Each structure stands twice: as C-alpha cells, then as structure tokens.
PDB file of C-alpha atoms and ligand atoms in Angstrom:
ATOM      1  CA  MET M  30      88.265  75.844 -48.064  1.00 59.00           C
ATOM      2  CA  MET M  31      91.332  76.995 -49.920  1.00 71.00           C
ATOM      3  CA  THR M  32      90.925  78.387 -53.415  1.00 87.00           C
ATOM      4  CA  HIS M  33      93.580  77.040 -55.715  1.00 95.00           C
ATOM      5  CA  PRO M  34      95.645  79.051 -58.199  1.00 97.00           C
ATOM      6  CA  LYS M  35      94.003  79.631 -61.588  1.00 97.00           C
ATOM      7  CA  VAL M  36      96.701  77.571 -63.306  1.00 97.00           C
ATOM      8  CA  TRP M  37      99.014  75.169 -61.486  1.00 98.00           C
ATOM      9  CA  PRO M  38     101.427  72.917 -63.446  1.00 97.00           C
ATOM     10  CA  LYS M  39     101.093  69.194 -62.759  1.00 96.00           C
ATOM     11  CA  GLU M  40     104.888  69.026 -62.398  1.00 96.00           C
ATOM     12  CA  LEU M  41     104.750  71.078 -59.203  1.00 98.00           C
ATOM     13  CA  SER M  42     103.883  69.499 -55.862  1.00 97.00           C
ATOM     14  CA  CYS M  43     100.815  70.101 -53.719  1.00 96.00           C
ATOM     15  CA  GLU M  44     103.185  71.056 -50.891  1.00 97.00           C
ATOM     16  CA  LEU M  45     104.472  73.930 -53.002  1.00 97.00           C
ATOM     17  CA  ARG M  46     100.930  75.006 -53.746  1.00 97.00           C
ATOM     18  CA  ASP M  47     100.236  74.976 -50.003  1.00 97.00           C
ATOM     19  CA  ASP M  48     103.318  77.164 -49.536  1.00 98.00           C
ATOM     20  CA  LEU M  49     101.897  79.668 -52.034  1.00 98.00           C
ATOM     21  CA  HIS M  50      98.675  79.746 -50.026  1.00 97.00           C
ATOM     22  CA  SER M  51     100.606  80.254 -46.786  1.00 98.00           C
ATOM     23  CA  TRP M  52     102.701  83.110 -48.155  1.00 98.00           C
ATOM     24  CA  CYS M  53      99.680  84.917 -49.547  1.00 98.00           C
ATOM     25  CA  ALA M  54      97.858  84.508 -46.220  1.00 98.00           C
ATOM     26  CA  LEU M  55     100.929  85.804 -44.401  1.00 98.00           C
ATOM     27  CA  TRP M  56     101.067  88.808 -46.732  1.00 98.00           C
ATOM     28  CA  ASN M  57      97.346  89.411 -46.354  1.00 98.00           C
ATOM     29  CA  VAL M  58      96.623  88.894 -50.066  1.00 98.00           C
ATOM     30  CA  SER M  59      94.784  85.546 -50.007  1.00 97.00           C
ATOM     31  CA  THR M  60      92.354  86.873 -52.625  1.00 96.00           C
ATOM     32  CA  LEU M  61      95.275  86.943 -55.045  1.00 97.00           C
ATOM     33  CA  VAL M  62      95.684  83.128 -55.087  1.00 97.00           C
ATOM     34  CA  PRO M  63      92.810  82.206 -57.472  1.00 97.00           C
ATOM     35  CA  GLU M  64      94.049  84.887 -59.898  1.00 97.00           C
ATOM     36  CA  ILE M  65      97.587  83.500 -60.184  1.00 98.00           C
ATOM     37  CA  SER M  66      98.678  81.388 -63.163  1.00 98.00           C
ATOM     38  CA  VAL M  67     101.916  79.470 -62.712  1.00 98.00           C
ATOM     39  CA  THR M  68     103.661  78.070 -65.781  1.00 97.00           C
ATOM     40  CA  ILE M  69     106.909  76.236 -66.489  1.00 97.00           C
ATOM     41  CA  SER M  70     108.993  77.675 -69.315  1.00 94.00           C
ATOM     42  CA  ARG M  71     111.514  75.716 -71.378  1.00 92.00           C
ATOM     43  CA  ARG M  72     112.545  78.803 -73.309  1.00 90.00           C
ATOM     44  CA  MET M  73     113.409  80.866 -70.242  1.00 87.00           C
ATOM     45  CA  THR M  74     117.198  80.800 -69.926  1.00 81.00           C
ATOM     46  CA  SER M  75     118.286  84.254 -68.769  1.00 79.00           C
ATOM     47  CA  SER M  76     116.249  84.240 -65.568  1.00 87.00           C
ATOM     48  CA  LEU M  77     114.980  81.722 -63.066  1.00 92.00           C
ATOM     49  CA  GLY M  78     111.536  83.190 -62.891  1.00 93.00           C
ATOM     50  CA  ARG M  79     109.336  86.012 -64.092  1.00 93.00           C
ATOM     51  CA  ALA M  80     106.224  87.676 -62.779  1.00 94.00           C
ATOM     52  CA  SER M  81     103.697  89.682 -64.750  1.00 94.00           C
ATOM     53  CA  TYR M  82     101.432  91.947 -62.778  1.00 92.00           C
ATOM     54  CA  THR M  83      99.081  92.605 -65.671  1.00 92.00           C
ATOM     55  CA  ARG M  84      98.531  88.879 -66.225  1.00 95.00           C
ATOM     56  CA  GLN M  85      98.970  87.829 -62.577  1.00 96.00           C
ATOM     57  CA  SER M  86     101.263  85.160 -63.926  1.00 97.00           C
ATOM     58  CA  ILE M  87     104.445  83.535 -62.708  1.00 96.00           C
ATOM     59  CA  GLY M  88     106.807  81.785 -65.109  1.00 95.00           C
ATOM     60  CA  LEU M  89     109.441  79.407 -63.785  1.00 95.00           C
ATOM     61  CA  GLN M  90     112.478  78.109 -65.641  1.00 94.00           C
ATOM     62  CA  HIS M  91     112.100  74.357 -66.289  1.00 94.00           C
ATOM     63  CA  THR M  92     115.584  73.602 -64.887  1.00 93.00           C
ATOM     64  CA  LEU M  93     114.092  74.287 -61.446  1.00 95.00           C
ATOM     65  CA  LEU M  94     112.159  71.007 -61.781  1.00 96.00           C
ATOM     66  CA  ASP M  95     115.393  69.050 -61.314  1.00 96.00           C
ATOM     67  CA  PRO M  96     115.226  67.064 -58.033  1.00 95.00           C
ATOM     68  CA  THR M  97     118.399  68.793 -56.820  1.00 95.00           C
ATOM     69  CA  ALA M  98     116.822  72.251 -57.226  1.00 94.00           C
ATOM     70  CA  THR M  99     113.790  71.760 -54.958  1.00 96.00           C
ATOM     71  CA  GLU M 100     114.833  74.379 -52.403  1.00 95.00           C
ATOM     72  CA  LEU M 101     115.698  76.935 -55.076  1.00 93.00           C
ATOM     73  CA  LEU M 102     112.377  76.308 -56.843  1.00 96.00           C
ATOM     74  CA  ARG M 103     110.567  77.164 -53.602  1.00 97.00           C
ATOM     75  CA  GLU M 104     112.564  80.374 -53.184  1.00 95.00           C
ATOM     76  CA  VAL M 105     111.972  81.473 -56.780  1.00 95.00           C
ATOM     77  CA  LEU M 106     108.230  80.863 -56.455  1.00 96.00           C
ATOM     78  CA  CYS M 107     108.203  82.903 -53.246  1.00 97.00           C
ATOM     79  CA  HIS M 108     110.267  85.644 -54.919  1.00 95.00           C
ATOM     80  CA  GLU M 109     107.842  85.934 -57.827  1.00 96.00           C
ATOM     81  CA  ALA M 110     104.708  85.650 -55.692  1.00 97.00           C
ATOM     82  CA  ALA M 111     106.070  88.474 -53.520  1.00 97.00           C
ATOM     83  CA  HIS M 112     106.253  90.676 -56.628  1.00 96.00           C
ATOM     84  CA  LEU M 113     102.546  90.135 -57.323  1.00 97.00           C
ATOM     85  CA  ALA M 114     101.719  90.667 -53.633  1.00 98.00           C
ATOM     86  CA  ALA M 115     103.791  93.855 -53.344  1.00 97.00           C
ATOM     87  CA  TYR M 116     102.084  95.369 -56.374  1.00 96.00           C
ATOM     88  CA  ARG M 117      98.664  94.349 -55.079  1.00 97.00           C
ATOM     89  CA  LEU M 118      99.399  95.924 -51.703  1.00 97.00           C
ATOM     90  CA  HIS M 119     101.291  99.039 -52.737  1.00 97.00           C
ATOM     91  CA  GLY M 120     100.453  99.759 -56.376  1.00 95.00           C
ATOM     92  CA  LYS M 121     102.461  99.610 -59.564  1.00 90.00           C
ATOM     93  CA  THR M 122     104.753 102.557 -58.912  1.00 93.00           C
ATOM     94  CA  ILE M 123     106.987 100.792 -56.384  1.00 95.00           C
ATOM     95  CA  ARG M 124     110.400  99.530 -57.415  1.00 93.00           C
ATOM     96  CA  PRO M 125     110.378  95.767 -58.219  1.00 92.00           C
ATOM     97  CA  HIS M 126     112.989  94.871 -55.593  1.00 93.00           C
ATOM     98  CA  GLY M 127     112.311  97.796 -53.267  1.00 95.00           C
ATOM     99  CA  SER M 128     111.620  97.848 -49.541  1.00 97.00           C
ATOM    100  CA  GLN M 129     108.007  96.635 -49.871  1.00 97.00           C
ATOM    101  CA  TRP M 130     109.054  93.524 -51.781  1.00 96.00           C
ATOM    102  CA  LYS M 131     111.997  92.930 -49.431  1.00 96.00           C
ATOM    103  CA  SER M 132     109.837  92.959 -46.339  1.00 98.00           C
ATOM    104  CA  LEU M 133     107.526  90.324 -47.868  1.00 98.00           C
ATOM    105  CA  LEU M 134     110.464  88.024 -48.631  1.00 96.00           C
ATOM    106  CA  SER M 135     111.845  88.495 -45.129  1.00 97.00           C
ATOM    107  CA  ALA M 136     108.462  87.712 -43.580  1.00 98.00           C
ATOM    108  CA  ALA M 137     108.443  84.449 -45.551  1.00 98.00           C
ATOM    109  CA  GLY M 138     111.872  83.581 -44.162  1.00 97.00           C
ATOM    110  CA  TYR M 139     114.017  84.291 -47.203  1.00 96.00           C
ATOM    111  CA  PRO M 140     116.884  86.736 -47.620  1.00 92.00           C
ATOM    112  CA  PRO M 141     115.537  89.267 -50.150  1.00 92.00           C
ATOM    113  CA  ARG M 142     118.036  88.594 -52.922  1.00 90.00           C
ATOM    114  CA  ALA M 143     117.320  89.706 -56.465  1.00 89.00           C
ATOM    115  CA  THR M 144     120.186  87.793 -58.054  1.00 86.00           C
ATOM    116  CA  ILE M 145     121.849  84.478 -57.342  1.00 84.00           C
ATOM    117  CA  ALA M 146     125.550  83.820 -57.881  1.00 79.00           C
ATOM    118  CA  ALA M 147     126.023  81.237 -60.618  1.00 77.00           C
ATOM    119  CA  ALA M 148     128.511  79.303 -58.481  1.00 76.00           C
ATOM    120  CA  THR M 149     125.885  78.654 -55.801  1.00 82.00           C
ATOM    121  CA  LEU M 150     123.332  77.182 -58.210  1.00 85.00           C
ATOM    122  CA  PRO M 151     122.718  73.404 -58.296  1.00 88.00           C
ATOM    123  CA  ALA M 152     124.831  71.518 -60.868  1.00 87.00           C
ATOM    124  CA  CYS M 153     121.786  70.986 -63.105  1.00 89.00           C
ATOM    125  CA  PHE M 154     122.119  74.624 -64.196  1.00 84.00           C
ATOM    126  CA  GLY M 155     125.493  74.042 -65.862  1.00 80.00           C
ATOM    127  CA  VAL M 156     127.532  76.535 -63.902  1.00 62.00           C
ATOM    128  CA  ARG M 157     130.582  76.305 -66.140  1.00 56.00           C
ATOM    129  CA  ARG M 158     128.611  77.571 -69.116  1.00 51.00           C
ATOM    130  CA  ALA M 159     127.146  80.385 -67.039  1.00 46.00           C
ATOM    131  CA  ARG M 160     130.606  81.502 -65.904  1.00 49.00           C
ATOM    132  CA  ARG M 161     131.838  81.648 -69.486  1.00 51.00           C
ATOM    133  CA  VAL M 162     128.908  83.839 -70.458  1.00 52.00           C
ATOM    134  CA  VAL M 163     129.646  86.165 -67.548  1.00 51.00           C
ATOM    135  CA  LYS M 164     133.259  86.584 -68.615  1.00 52.00           C
ATOM    136  CA  ARG M 165     132.555  87.166 -72.288  1.00 54.00           C
ATOM    137  CA  ARG M 166     129.868  89.742 -71.751  1.00 53.00           C
ATOM    138  CA  LYS M 167     131.760  91.411 -68.912  1.00 50.00           C
ATOM    139  CA  VAL M 168     128.657  91.749 -66.812  1.00 46.00           C
ATOM    140  CA  ARG M 169     129.220  92.144 -63.122  1.00 48.00           C
ATOM    141  CA  ARG M 170     126.020  90.456 -62.097  1.00 47.00           C
ATOM    142  CA  SER M 171     125.220  86.821 -62.712  1.00 44.00           C
ATOM    143  CA  PRO M 172     123.113  86.146 -65.807  1.00 42.00           C
ATOM    144  CA  TRP M 173     121.009  83.880 -63.595  1.00 42.00           C
ATOM    145  CA  LYS M 174     118.912  86.688 -62.299  1.00 53.00           C
ATOM    146  CA  VAL M 175     115.812  85.576 -60.525  1.00 46.00           C
ATOM    147  CA  ILE M 176     113.881  88.132 -62.491  1.00 43.00           C
ATOM    148  CA  THR M 177     114.759  91.024 -64.723  1.00 37.00           C
ATOM    149  CA  ARG M 178     112.009  91.531 -67.221  1.00 36.00           C
ATOM    150  CA  TRP M 179     108.629  92.965 -66.548  1.00 34.00           C
ATOM    151  CA  ILE M 180     105.637  93.366 -68.747  1.00 33.00           C
ATOM    152  CA  ARG M 181     104.738  97.006 -68.289  1.00 32.00           C
ATOM    153  CA  GLY M 182     101.260  98.360 -68.407  1.00 28.00           C
TER     154      GLY M 182
HETATM  155 ZN1   ZN K  12     112.383  89.840 -58.738  1.00 69.58          ZN
END
C-alpha cells in the first residue's frame, strides 16, 4: 500500500499525487513521501515553487492551479520534489541545482531547468507584467524562477 504525503492540498489531483509517488520510487527515496507536506501559496509571486529541506515541505504558487497550467504544475512539483530527494540522497552540502539534482530531473523525463522564460509561461501568469518587471530591474534572468529561496539550517 502506498503511503500518502503528510499534507496534500485538496486542490491537487490524485494523479499528481501518484506522480509524486512514482518519482520518489524512481529516485529510490519512497520513505520520503509520508514526510512531505505540499501547500499552495497565494503570497508566492517571485517563484513558482519552493522546497524546504528542514521542513520537508513544498510550496507551490497558486497560479499553477489554473487549468491551462497543468503541465507546468507537474514540472514544478517534480522540480521541488527532486530538491528534497537530492538532499536526502546526497546531503545538504550539494548545490541546489547541481549535477545530483539534474540527474533526478532527467530520470523523471524533464529537462533540468532552474528558471523558466516568462514568455513561455501560460497566459494566466500575466506575461506582460512580468516582462515589465524584468526591464525595470534590469535582471537578466526571468523573475519567474522555479525556486530561488531556501530555508537554511
Ligand atoms: Zn530549484
């Protein structure tokens, strides 16, 4: 019998939860699943998702719940779950988007990308606003990073 995540939002599908199980089995960290708390954040605007190793938690930006963002939601969940898996497998000293994390994403069938170009995001993200922010702040990378912040400890 599969052990479900510690916290799983009702807004997310059972299929997605099955995907989380599959990825963790693939990565040989099935024991991680019942420790993971997944939450939807309405305040998260500068990143699509966030993973905390100390809390074993994954936060997802609420915009990902839009019906047009289903594929991206799956990728972001995989991206964040791979962070927790990489730390479980290799310890906390590895780089967040280093080779260990990349190989987990590749094994799950995703290109290991740490950022997503604003122009390729579904319309529900309001790309025009994102572009304006990019120009004003003169940042080279998109502000729609999949993850940037980590809770250290
Ligand atoms: Zn990341």
